[in-house]
Coordinates of C-alpha atoms in Angstrom, one line a residue:
M495 CA 66.6 -40.2 -48.8
K496 CA 65.8 -43.8 -48.4
R497 CA 66.9 -43.6 -44.7
F498 CA 64.5 -40.7 -44.3
A499 CA 61.8 -42.2 -46.0
L500 CA 62.1 -45.5 -43.8
I501 CA 62.3 -43.2 -40.6
F502 CA 59.3 -41.4 -41.7
A503 CA 57.3 -44.6 -42.4
L504 CA 58.2 -45.8 -39.0
F505 CA 56.9 -42.6 -37.3
I506 CA 53.6 -42.7 -39.2
G507 CA 53.3 -46.4 -38.1
C508 CA 53.9 -45.5 -34.5
L509 CA 51.2 -42.6 -34.8
A510 CA 48.6 -45.3 -36.5
M511 CA 49.5 -47.7 -33.4
Y512 CA 49.0 -45.0 -30.8
A513 CA 45.7 -44.0 -32.5
Q514 CA 44.5 -47.6 -32.5
E515 CA 45.4 -47.9 -28.8
D516 CA 43.6 -44.8 -28.0
N517 CA 40.3 -46.4 -29.4
R518 CA 40.8 -49.5 -27.2
V519 CA 38.1 -49.9 -24.4
L520 CA 39.7 -48.9 -21.1
M521 CA 36.7 -49.5 -18.9
T522 CA 33.0 -49.8 -18.8
I523 CA 30.7 -47.8 -16.4
G524 CA 27.1 -49.3 -16.4
K525 CA 26.0 -48.7 -20.1
E526 CA 28.8 -46.4 -21.1
T527 CA 32.0 -47.4 -22.7
I528 CA 35.2 -45.3 -22.0
T529 CA 38.2 -45.7 -24.5
V530 CA 41.8 -44.8 -23.6
S531 CA 41.5 -41.7 -25.6
D532 CA 38.5 -40.4 -23.4
F533 CA 40.3 -40.9 -20.3
V534 CA 43.6 -39.4 -21.2
K535 CA 41.6 -36.3 -22.8
A536 CA 39.8 -35.9 -19.6
Y537 CA 42.9 -36.3 -17.6
Q538 CA 45.0 -33.8 -19.7
K539 CA 42.4 -31.0 -19.2
N540 CA 44.2 -30.2 -15.8
N541 CA 47.3 -32.4 -15.6
L542 CA 50.3 -33.5 -17.6
L543 CA 50.2 -37.2 -18.3
S544 CA 54.1 -36.9 -18.9
E545 CA 54.5 -35.8 -15.0
A546 CA 51.7 -38.4 -13.7
T547 CA 52.8 -41.1 -11.3
E548 CA 50.9 -44.4 -10.9
N549 CA 49.3 -43.2 -7.9
D550 CA 48.1 -39.9 -9.6
L551 CA 46.4 -41.9 -12.4
R552 CA 44.8 -44.5 -10.0
E553 CA 43.3 -41.7 -7.9
Y554 CA 42.0 -39.9 -10.9
R555 CA 40.6 -43.0 -12.2
E556 CA 38.4 -43.3 -9.2
L557 CA 37.4 -39.5 -9.3
F558 CA 36.4 -40.1 -13.1
I559 CA 34.4 -43.2 -12.5
N560 CA 32.5 -41.5 -9.7
Y561 CA 31.9 -38.4 -12.2
R562 CA 30.8 -40.6 -15.0
L563 CA 28.3 -42.6 -12.4
K564 CA 26.9 -39.4 -11.4
V565 CA 26.3 -38.1 -14.8
Q566 CA 24.7 -41.5 -15.7
E567 CA 22.3 -41.4 -12.7
A568 CA 21.4 -37.7 -13.5
E569 CA 20.3 -39.0 -17.1
A570 CA 18.3 -41.8 -15.6
M571 CA 16.4 -39.3 -13.4
K572 CA 15.8 -37.4 -16.7
L573 CA 17.4 -34.2 -15.3
D574 CA 18.1 -33.5 -18.8
T575 CA 14.9 -33.0 -20.0
S576 CA 13.5 -30.1 -17.7
A577 CA 13.0 -26.9 -19.4
S578 CA 15.8 -25.0 -17.1
F579 CA 18.3 -27.6 -18.2
I580 CA 17.4 -27.2 -21.9
A581 CA 17.5 -23.5 -21.7
E582 CA 20.8 -23.2 -19.9
L583 CA 22.6 -25.8 -22.2
G584 CA 21.0 -24.0 -25.1
S585 CA 22.3 -20.8 -24.1
Y586 CA 25.7 -22.0 -23.6
E587 CA 25.6 -23.8 -27.0
T588 CA 24.7 -20.7 -28.7
Q589 CA 27.4 -18.7 -27.2
S590 CA 30.0 -21.3 -27.7
A591 CA 29.3 -21.6 -31.2
Q592 CA 29.9 -18.0 -32.2
P593 CA 33.7 -18.3 -33.0
Y594 CA 32.6 -21.1 -35.6
L595 CA 30.0 -18.7 -37.1
V596 CA 32.5 -16.2 -38.3
D597 CA 35.8 -16.4 -40.7
N598 CA 38.4 -16.3 -37.8
Q599 CA 41.2 -15.1 -40.0
V600 CA 39.1 -12.0 -41.0
S601 CA 38.3 -11.5 -37.4
D602 CA 41.8 -11.7 -36.3
E603 CA 42.7 -9.1 -39.0
L604 CA 39.8 -6.8 -37.9
V605 CA 41.1 -6.9 -34.3
E606 CA 44.6 -5.8 -35.4
E607 CA 43.2 -3.3 -37.8
A608 CA 41.2 -1.8 -35.2
F609 CA 44.1 -2.2 -32.6
E610 CA 46.5 -0.3 -34.9
R611 CA 43.7 2.5 -35.7
S612 CA 43.0 2.8 -31.8
K613 CA 46.4 4.4 -31.2
S614 CA 45.5 7.6 -33.5
Q615 CA 42.6 9.9 -33.9
V616 CA 41.4 11.7 -37.0
R617 CA 39.9 14.9 -37.8
A618 CA 37.8 14.9 -41.1
S619 CA 35.2 16.6 -43.1
H620 CA 32.9 14.9 -45.5
I621 CA 30.5 15.4 -48.5
L622 CA 27.4 13.1 -49.0
V623 CA 25.3 12.2 -52.1
R624 CA 22.4 10.3 -50.7
C625 CA 21.7 6.8 -52.4
N626 CA 19.3 4.5 -51.1
P627 CA 20.8 0.8 -50.5
A628 CA 18.2 -0.6 -52.8
A629 CA 18.4 2.0 -55.5
S630 CA 18.4 0.9 -59.1
P631 CA 21.7 0.5 -61.0
K632 CA 20.9 3.7 -62.8
D633 CA 20.2 5.8 -59.9
T634 CA 23.3 4.4 -58.2
L635 CA 25.4 5.3 -61.1
A636 CA 23.9 8.8 -61.2
A637 CA 24.8 9.4 -57.5
Y638 CA 28.4 8.2 -58.0
H639 CA 28.9 10.3 -61.0
K640 CA 27.6 13.4 -58.9
I641 CA 29.8 12.9 -56.1
L642 CA 32.8 12.3 -58.5
G643 CA 32.1 15.7 -60.3
I644 CA 32.1 17.3 -56.9
R645 CA 35.3 15.9 -56.1
E646 CA 36.7 17.1 -59.5
Q647 CA 35.6 20.6 -58.6
I648 CA 37.7 20.3 -55.4
M649 CA 40.7 18.8 -57.2
N650 CA 40.5 22.0 -59.4
G651 CA 40.7 24.3 -56.7
L652 CA 37.3 24.5 -54.8
D653 CA 37.4 24.8 -51.1
F654 CA 36.2 21.5 -49.5
N655 CA 34.1 23.3 -46.9
E656 CA 32.5 25.5 -49.5
A657 CA 31.8 22.3 -51.7
A658 CA 30.0 20.7 -48.8
A659 CA 27.9 23.9 -48.0
L660 CA 26.9 23.9 -51.6
Y661 CA 26.5 20.2 -52.3
S662 CA 26.4 17.9 -49.6
E663 CA 23.1 16.0 -48.8
D664 CA 24.0 16.0 -45.1
E665 CA 21.6 18.7 -43.9
S666 CA 24.1 19.7 -40.9
A667 CA 26.5 21.0 -43.9
R668 CA 24.4 24.1 -44.2
E669 CA 22.9 26.9 -42.2
Y670 CA 19.4 27.1 -41.6
V671 CA 16.7 29.1 -39.7
N672 CA 14.6 27.1 -37.1
P673 CA 11.0 27.8 -38.2
Q674 CA 9.7 27.5 -34.7
N675 CA 11.8 29.8 -32.7
H676 CA 13.6 31.6 -35.8
S677 CA 16.9 30.7 -34.4
H678 CA 19.8 30.8 -36.9
H679 CA 22.1 27.7 -37.1
Y680 CA 25.3 27.8 -39.0
G681 CA 26.3 24.7 -41.1
N682 CA 29.2 22.7 -40.0
K683 CA 30.5 22.6 -43.7
G684 CA 30.9 19.0 -43.5
E685 CA 33.2 19.3 -40.3
L686 CA 33.1 16.0 -38.2
G687 CA 35.8 16.9 -35.7
Y688 CA 38.2 14.6 -34.3
F689 CA 37.1 10.8 -34.1
S690 CA 38.8 7.2 -33.3
I691 CA 37.6 3.8 -33.9
F692 CA 33.9 2.7 -33.5
E693 CA 32.6 6.3 -33.6
M694 CA 31.9 6.2 -37.3
I695 CA 30.4 3.4 -39.3
Y696 CA 33.1 1.0 -40.6
P697 CA 33.3 2.0 -44.2
F698 CA 33.6 5.7 -43.0
E699 CA 36.1 5.0 -40.4
C700 CA 38.2 2.9 -43.3
A701 CA 38.2 5.9 -45.7
A702 CA 39.0 8.3 -42.9
F703 CA 42.1 6.2 -41.5
N704 CA 43.4 5.3 -45.0
T705 CA 43.4 8.6 -46.6
P706 CA 46.7 10.8 -46.0
V707 CA 46.3 14.1 -44.3
G708 CA 45.5 16.8 -46.5
S709 CA 44.0 14.6 -49.3
V710 CA 40.5 14.1 -50.4
S711 CA 39.4 10.2 -50.7
M712 CA 38.0 8.7 -53.7
P713 CA 34.1 8.2 -53.4
F714 CA 33.0 5.2 -51.1
R715 CA 29.4 3.9 -50.4
T716 CA 28.1 3.5 -47.0
Q717 CA 24.2 2.7 -46.2
F718 CA 23.5 6.2 -46.4
G719 CA 24.9 7.0 -50.0
Y720 CA 28.2 8.0 -51.3
H721 CA 30.6 10.1 -49.6
I722 CA 34.1 11.7 -50.1
V723 CA 36.1 12.6 -47.0
Y724 CA 38.9 15.2 -46.7
V725 CA 41.3 14.4 -43.8
Q726 CA 42.5 17.8 -42.0
D727 CA 44.7 16.0 -39.2
K728 CA 45.7 12.8 -37.8
V729 CA 47.3 12.7 -34.3
P730 CA 48.2 10.3 -31.4
A731 CA 45.0 8.9 -29.5
M732 CA 44.2 11.1 -26.6
G733 CA 42.1 10.4 -23.5
R734 CA 41.3 13.8 -22.0
I735 CA 42.1 17.3 -22.5
W736 CA 42.6 20.1 -20.0
V737 CA 42.1 23.5 -21.3
S738 CA 41.2 27.1 -19.9
Q739 CA 39.5 29.6 -21.9
I740 CA 38.5 33.1 -22.1
F741 CA 35.1 33.1 -23.8
V742 CA 33.5 36.1 -25.6
A743 CA 29.8 35.4 -26.3
D744 CA 28.8 35.8 -30.1
S745 CA 26.1 34.1 -31.7
T746 CA 27.3 35.4 -35.2
A747 CA 31.0 34.0 -34.7
L748 CA 30.8 31.8 -37.6
S749 CA 29.0 34.2 -40.1
G750 CA 32.7 35.1 -41.4
T751 CA 32.2 38.8 -40.3
V752 CA 32.8 40.3 -36.8
K753 CA 30.9 43.0 -35.2
P754 CA 33.2 46.0 -34.3
E755 CA 32.3 46.0 -30.6
I756 CA 33.2 42.2 -30.6
M757 CA 36.6 42.9 -32.7
D758 CA 37.3 45.7 -30.2
R759 CA 37.0 43.4 -27.2
L760 CA 39.0 40.5 -28.9
N761 CA 41.9 42.9 -29.6
E762 CA 41.8 44.2 -26.2
I763 CA 42.4 40.8 -24.9
Q764 CA 45.3 39.9 -27.1
G765 CA 46.9 43.1 -26.4
E766 CA 46.7 42.6 -22.7
Y767 CA 47.9 39.2 -22.7
H768 CA 50.9 40.6 -25.0
R769 CA 51.6 43.0 -22.6
G770 CA 52.3 40.4 -20.0
V771 CA 48.8 40.2 -18.1
P772 CA 48.5 36.6 -17.0
F773 CA 45.7 34.5 -18.8
D774 CA 44.1 33.6 -15.5
T775 CA 43.6 37.3 -14.6
L776 CA 42.3 38.1 -18.2
A777 CA 39.6 35.2 -17.8
K778 CA 38.4 36.7 -14.7
I779 CA 38.1 40.3 -16.2
Y780 CA 36.9 39.4 -19.8
S781 CA 35.4 35.9 -19.7
D782 CA 31.7 35.5 -20.5
D783 CA 31.7 31.9 -19.1
K784 CA 30.4 32.5 -15.5
A785 CA 31.0 28.8 -14.6
T786 CA 34.8 29.2 -15.2
K787 CA 35.8 32.9 -15.1
D788 CA 36.5 32.9 -11.4
K789 CA 38.5 29.8 -11.7
G790 CA 40.9 31.4 -14.1
G791 CA 39.0 30.0 -17.0
H792 CA 40.1 26.2 -16.1
M793 CA 37.3 24.0 -17.6
E794 CA 36.3 20.5 -17.0
P795 CA 38.5 18.0 -18.9
F796 CA 36.9 16.5 -22.1
G797 CA 37.6 13.9 -24.9
P798 CA 38.4 15.2 -28.3
S799 CA 35.3 14.2 -30.0
R800 CA 33.2 16.4 -27.4
R801 CA 34.3 19.7 -29.0
P802 CA 34.4 21.3 -32.4
G803 CA 37.4 20.1 -34.9
N804 CA 39.0 23.7 -35.0
Y805 CA 38.4 24.1 -31.1
V806 CA 40.2 20.7 -30.3
A807 CA 42.9 21.5 -33.1
A808 CA 43.8 24.9 -31.8
A809 CA 44.2 23.5 -28.2
I810 CA 46.2 20.7 -29.0
H811 CA 48.6 22.3 -31.5
A812 CA 49.0 25.4 -29.3
R813 CA 52.6 26.2 -27.9
P814 CA 52.3 24.9 -24.2
G815 CA 51.1 27.3 -21.8
M816 CA 50.5 29.9 -24.4
M817 CA 47.2 31.6 -25.6
T818 CA 45.8 30.8 -28.8
A819 CA 44.1 33.0 -31.4
A820 CA 40.3 33.5 -31.1
V821 CA 38.5 30.4 -32.1
P822 CA 35.1 30.7 -33.4
T823 CA 32.3 28.3 -32.6
S824 CA 28.5 28.5 -32.9
I825 CA 28.3 30.3 -29.5
G826 CA 31.3 32.7 -29.7
W827 CA 35.1 33.2 -29.6
H828 CA 37.3 31.3 -27.4
F829 CA 40.9 32.2 -26.4
L830 CA 42.4 28.7 -25.2
R831 CA 45.4 27.8 -23.2
C832 CA 46.2 24.0 -23.3
D833 CA 47.0 23.0 -19.6
S834 CA 47.5 19.2 -20.1
I835 CA 46.7 16.3 -22.3
S836 CA 46.3 12.5 -21.2
M837 CA 47.0 10.1 -23.9
A838 CA 44.7 7.0 -24.7
T839 CA 46.0 3.8 -23.2
V840 CA 46.6 1.1 -25.9
N841 CA 47.7 -2.2 -24.5
D842 CA 46.6 -5.7 -24.5
E843 CA 43.6 -5.0 -22.3
S844 CA 42.4 -2.5 -24.9
R845 CA 43.0 -5.2 -27.5
Y846 CA 40.8 -7.5 -25.7
M847 CA 38.1 -4.8 -25.3
I848 CA 38.2 -4.1 -29.0
K849 CA 37.7 -7.6 -29.7
Q850 CA 34.5 -7.9 -27.6
R851 CA 33.5 -4.5 -29.4
I852 CA 33.9 -5.9 -32.9
S853 CA 31.8 -9.0 -32.1
R854 CA 28.8 -6.1 -31.8
D855 CA 30.1 -3.9 -34.3
S856 CA 28.9 -3.7 -38.0
R857 CA 32.3 -4.8 -39.3
A858 CA 31.6 -8.2 -37.7
L859 CA 29.4 -8.6 -40.8
K860 CA 32.6 -8.7 -42.9
S861 CA 34.0 -12.0 -41.2
K862 CA 30.4 -13.3 -41.6
E863 CA 30.1 -12.7 -45.2
V864 CA 33.5 -14.3 -45.9
L865 CA 32.3 -17.4 -44.1
V866 CA 28.9 -17.4 -45.9
E867 CA 30.7 -17.1 -49.3
R868 CA 32.9 -20.3 -48.2
L869 CA 29.7 -22.2 -47.2
K870 CA 28.2 -21.5 -50.4
K871 CA 30.9 -23.2 -51.9
E872 CA 31.2 -26.0 -49.7
Y873 CA 27.4 -26.7 -49.6
N874 CA 26.9 -26.2 -53.6
Y875 CA 24.9 -23.1 -53.3
E876 CA 22.8 -22.6 -56.4
E877 CA 20.1 -19.8 -57.2
T878 CA 17.5 -21.5 -59.1
G879 CA 14.1 -19.7 -59.1
K880 CA 15.2 -16.5 -57.5
A881 CA 14.6 -14.3 -60.4
K882 CA 11.1 -15.5 -61.3
A883 CA 10.1 -15.2 -57.7
I884 CA 11.1 -11.7 -57.2
K885 CA 9.2 -10.9 -60.3
F886 CA 6.2 -12.9 -58.8
F887 CA 6.4 -10.8 -55.6
N888 CA 6.8 -7.5 -57.3
K889 CA 3.7 -8.0 -59.5
N890 CA 1.4 -9.5 -56.4
I891 CA 2.3 -7.6 -53.5
D892 CA 0.3 -4.4 -52.9
A893 CA 2.5 -1.2 -52.6
N894 CA 1.2 -0.5 -49.1
Y895 CA 2.1 -4.2 -47.8
F896 CA 4.7 -3.1 -45.6
Q897 CA 2.6 -0.4 -43.7
S898 CA 0.1 -3.2 -43.1
T899 CA 0.1 -5.5 -40.1
N900 CA -2.1 -8.4 -40.9
N901 CA -1.1 -9.8 -44.4
D902 CA 0.5 -13.1 -45.0
L903 CA 2.5 -13.4 -48.0
S904 CA 3.1 -17.2 -47.9
Y905 CA -0.6 -17.5 -49.2
L906 CA -0.3 -15.5 -52.3
K907 CA -2.2 -17.4 -55.1
G908 CA 0.3 -19.3 -57.2
I909 CA 3.3 -19.1 -54.6
E910 CA 3.5 -22.9 -53.9
K911 CA 3.9 -23.6 -57.7
L912 CA 7.1 -21.6 -57.8
K913 CA 10.6 -23.6 -58.2
P914 CA 13.0 -23.2 -55.0
M915 CA 14.6 -19.7 -55.1
C916 CA 17.9 -21.5 -54.2
T917 CA 19.4 -24.7 -53.0
F918 CA 22.4 -25.7 -50.8
A919 CA 23.4 -29.0 -49.2
D920 CA 20.0 -31.0 -48.8
Q921 CA 18.1 -27.6 -48.5
Q922 CA 15.8 -26.0 -50.8
L923 CA 14.6 -22.2 -49.8
T924 CA 11.2 -21.7 -51.4
A925 CA 9.2 -18.8 -52.2
Q926 CA 7.0 -19.2 -49.1
D927 CA 10.0 -19.4 -46.9
F928 CA 11.3 -16.1 -48.4
A929 CA 7.7 -14.7 -47.9
K930 CA 7.7 -15.5 -44.1
Y931 CA 11.1 -13.9 -43.9
V932 CA 9.9 -10.8 -45.8
S933 CA 6.8 -10.6 -43.3
R934 CA 9.1 -9.5 -40.6
F935 CA 9.5 -6.1 -42.4
Q936 CA 6.1 -4.9 -42.1
G937 CA 6.0 -1.4 -40.7
V938 CA 9.2 -0.2 -42.3
K939 CA 9.6 2.4 -44.7
V940 CA 10.3 0.9 -48.3
N941 CA 12.2 3.3 -50.5
G942 CA 11.9 2.6 -54.3
T943 CA 10.0 -0.6 -55.6
V944 CA 9.0 -3.6 -53.8
G945 CA 11.4 -5.8 -56.1
E946 CA 14.2 -3.6 -55.3
F947 CA 13.6 -3.7 -51.5
L948 CA 13.3 -7.7 -52.1
E949 CA 16.5 -7.8 -53.8
Q950 CA 18.1 -6.1 -51.0
L951 CA 16.5 -8.7 -48.5
F952 CA 17.3 -11.8 -50.3
P953 CA 21.1 -12.0 -49.5
N954 CA 20.4 -11.5 -45.9
F955 CA 17.9 -14.2 -46.0
V956 CA 20.2 -16.8 -47.7
S957 CA 23.0 -15.9 -45.1
E958 CA 20.5 -16.5 -42.3
N959 CA 19.7 -19.9 -43.4
L960 CA 23.1 -21.0 -44.4
L961 CA 24.4 -19.9 -40.9
Q962 CA 21.4 -21.7 -39.2
Y963 CA 22.4 -24.9 -41.3
E964 CA 25.9 -24.5 -40.1
R965 CA 24.9 -24.0 -36.7
K966 CA 22.9 -27.2 -36.5
H967 CA 25.8 -29.1 -38.0
L968 CA 28.5 -27.8 -35.8
Q969 CA 28.8 -30.9 -33.5
E970 CA 29.4 -33.1 -36.6
K971 CA 32.0 -31.0 -38.3
Y972 CA 34.0 -30.0 -35.4
P973 CA 34.8 -32.7 -32.8
E974 CA 36.2 -30.2 -30.3
F975 CA 32.8 -28.3 -30.2
R976 CA 30.9 -31.5 -29.8
D977 CA 33.4 -32.3 -26.9
L978 CA 32.9 -28.7 -25.5
V979 CA 28.9 -29.1 -25.5
K980 CA 29.0 -32.3 -23.7
E981 CA 31.5 -31.4 -21.3
F982 CA 29.0 -28.6 -20.4
H983 CA 26.1 -31.0 -20.6
D984 CA 27.4 -33.3 -18.0
G985 CA 28.8 -30.2 -16.1
I986 CA 25.0 -29.1 -15.6
L987 CA 23.9 -32.5 -14.7
L988 CA 26.5 -33.1 -12.1
Y989 CA 25.9 -29.8 -10.4
E990 CA 21.9 -30.4 -10.5
I991 CA 22.3 -34.2 -8.9
N992 CA 24.9 -33.0 -6.5
T993 CA 22.6 -30.4 -5.2
Q994 CA 19.9 -32.8 -4.8
K995 CA 21.6 -35.8 -3.5
V996 CA 24.3 -34.1 -1.3
W997 CA 24.7 -30.2 -0.9
G998 CA 21.1 -29.7 -0.4
A999 CA 20.1 -32.9 1.2
A1000 CA 22.8 -32.5 4.0
I1001 CA 21.3 -28.8 4.7
Q1002 CA 17.5 -29.8 4.5
D1003 CA 17.7 -33.2 6.3
S1004 CA 17.5 -31.6 10.0
V1005 CA 17.1 -35.1 11.5
G1006 CA 19.8 -36.7 9.5
L1007 CA 22.2 -33.9 10.4
A1008 CA 21.5 -34.2 14.2
N1009 CA 22.0 -37.8 14.1
F1010 CA 25.1 -37.6 12.3
Y1011 CA 26.3 -34.9 14.9
E1012 CA 25.7 -37.4 17.7
K1013 CA 28.0 -40.0 16.1
I1014 CA 30.9 -37.5 15.5
K1015 CA 30.3 -35.0 18.5
T1016 CA 33.5 -36.3 20.2
S1017 CA 35.5 -34.7 17.5
F1018 CA 34.5 -31.3 18.7
P1019 CA 35.8 -31.3 22.5
N1020 CA 34.8 -28.1 24.7
D1021 CA 37.4 -26.0 25.9
N1022 CA 35.4 -24.4 28.3
P1023 CA 35.6 -26.4 31.6
E1024 CA 32.5 -25.1 33.0
A1025 CA 30.5 -26.1 30.0
E1026 CA 27.6 -28.6 30.7
S1027 CA 28.7 -30.8 27.9
P1028 CA 32.2 -32.0 27.2
Y1029 CA 31.6 -31.4 23.5
K1030 CA 30.7 -28.0 21.5
P1031 CA 27.1 -27.7 20.9
M1032 CA 25.7 -28.4 17.4
S1033 CA 24.9 -24.5 16.9
E1034 CA 28.8 -23.6 17.2
V1035 CA 30.1 -26.3 15.0
R1036 CA 26.9 -26.5 12.5
A1037 CA 29.0 -25.6 9.3
L1038 CA 31.7 -28.1 10.0
V1039 CA 29.1 -30.7 10.6
I1040 CA 27.3 -29.9 7.5
T1041 CA 30.5 -30.3 5.5
R1042 CA 31.5 -33.7 6.9
Y1043 CA 27.8 -35.0 6.4
Q1044 CA 27.9 -33.9 2.8
D1045 CA 31.1 -36.2 2.7
F1046 CA 29.5 -38.9 4.1
L1047 CA 26.3 -38.6 2.1
E1048 CA 28.3 -38.5 -0.9
Q1049 CA 30.5 -41.8 0.1
E1050 CA 27.3 -43.7 0.7
W1051 CA 25.8 -42.4 -2.6
V1052 CA 28.7 -43.5 -4.6
K1053 CA 28.5 -46.9 -2.9
E1054 CA 24.9 -47.2 -4.2
L1055 CA 25.7 -46.2 -7.7
R1056 CA 28.7 -48.6 -8.0
A1057 CA 26.1 -51.3 -7.1
K1058 CA 23.6 -50.1 -9.4
Y1059 CA 26.0 -49.5 -12.4
P1060 CA 28.8 -52.1 -12.6
V1061 CA 32.2 -50.9 -13.3
K1062 CA 35.0 -53.0 -15.2
V1063 CA 38.3 -51.9 -15.8
D1064 CA 40.9 -53.5 -18.2
E1065 CA 43.9 -53.5 -16.0
T1066 CA 46.3 -54.6 -19.1
V1067 CA 44.8 -51.5 -21.2
F1068 CA 45.3 -49.0 -18.0
S1069 CA 49.0 -50.3 -17.8
S1070 CA 49.6 -49.2 -21.2
I1071 CA 48.7 -45.6 -20.1
L1072 CA 51.1 -45.9 -17.2
K1073 CA 54.0 -47.0 -19.6
R1074 CA 53.4 -43.7 -21.8

């Protein structure tokens, strides 16, 4: 143990020595001081220090010096103050900050969860009891007990589809007659068909994928209210389905009864098929689908979410090459034959696409919520005057405020006397701050009381301000982020000043380019013995001349910069890098 402790102490001592070495000044370039750490970090972005020769490092040192000289000159020319520069840097910084404004562990878990779910598709039905997100505790509890009671009836034997038609507050579950054209629409009885990730809101997706086939979930809440889900099927993820069909038109197919003439026709088709008449022949004789009957019933391929659930289920679970029983839909009866199924591709590329999709999906809020809770603890978040301020607003805001367009709540009489609604770090969020936030929602329809709506808005108001505060302090908290932004800052400046001094100048300076050509034209001998000149004309070698003129301009420019900004290198310190 003593020996181990001694070795460990020596190891820590070496680390401290190298850390101290890294902070030693390697060089000064004009007003800029470069440490060993700065230089090594820059070198190792594209090179391995362990494989570097002395010549490699000395060549890189000269390139590094030239790079820093150019950036320093660009700053002296105030190129970093232009509107275009500020906009471009700001856009990059905002984009680069996003990974720091979510909880990465939760984000990774969401990606893995979605990746696994993407391998399957679920067929489900649901029942909804509506409940506004800002509903009072009393109304919320009433909605929960209502859907719990519906579930108990189903557990005691009531058919889920019938329960949906009876109780669901999703209007599509029940049949209705269009008052304008008097057309009859049969309800879907809660049927949602087959779906996979991102096709339903996240809480709904979770319930559907986490409930076993043949089971009914416990009640869960979404922005629409409380749901229960009945999972009918779960299959490997499909891409496209190719089927052929024999279609018999019948607008009453979903009514539960079949007209005698329709039944006779369905029986005739089945009888002919069982007597051996080919499916393609039957389609030509009996199908009412004019687009496919002459093609033997062959339909265009479709995704599983593009057809009713019973239609897809009949097709994918049929015996290969065999005709199914008649499947009813809102337009008629379908005898199906599944010709082919392509399975969805799930690989690393799809994982990447899932990650990009999640960043724009509602589930991304989950990782932000976890981060916000962590920031609240880190910044000692406290709610001070929130309750009193909400009461103040509820009392003083007119019920029609959100339908108006010109009321500024921040000037409500007495608002400035209210205590801050909450505090964190060195910030105080006042009632006036919240009033400005609330004014964004003018024009929206408010369900419930003003107070309930403000209670709903307040957490988002806090989250927005916490994340803005965190965003402003990212460079202080994360050195790697600060380095990333600085690297992009310098990269934009380098591009701008190179364009002005070298690339653009070589093209625009026609006189200088012509004079330069005269100096180097012997490099371009003319192979044509009958030509007037022994050298190729400028028009034939213009691109090559421009490139060499750019090199010349850069060399001359660097000489000027080195004269303008003195460069001093500590060779002793540089040697220590070579020894590593």
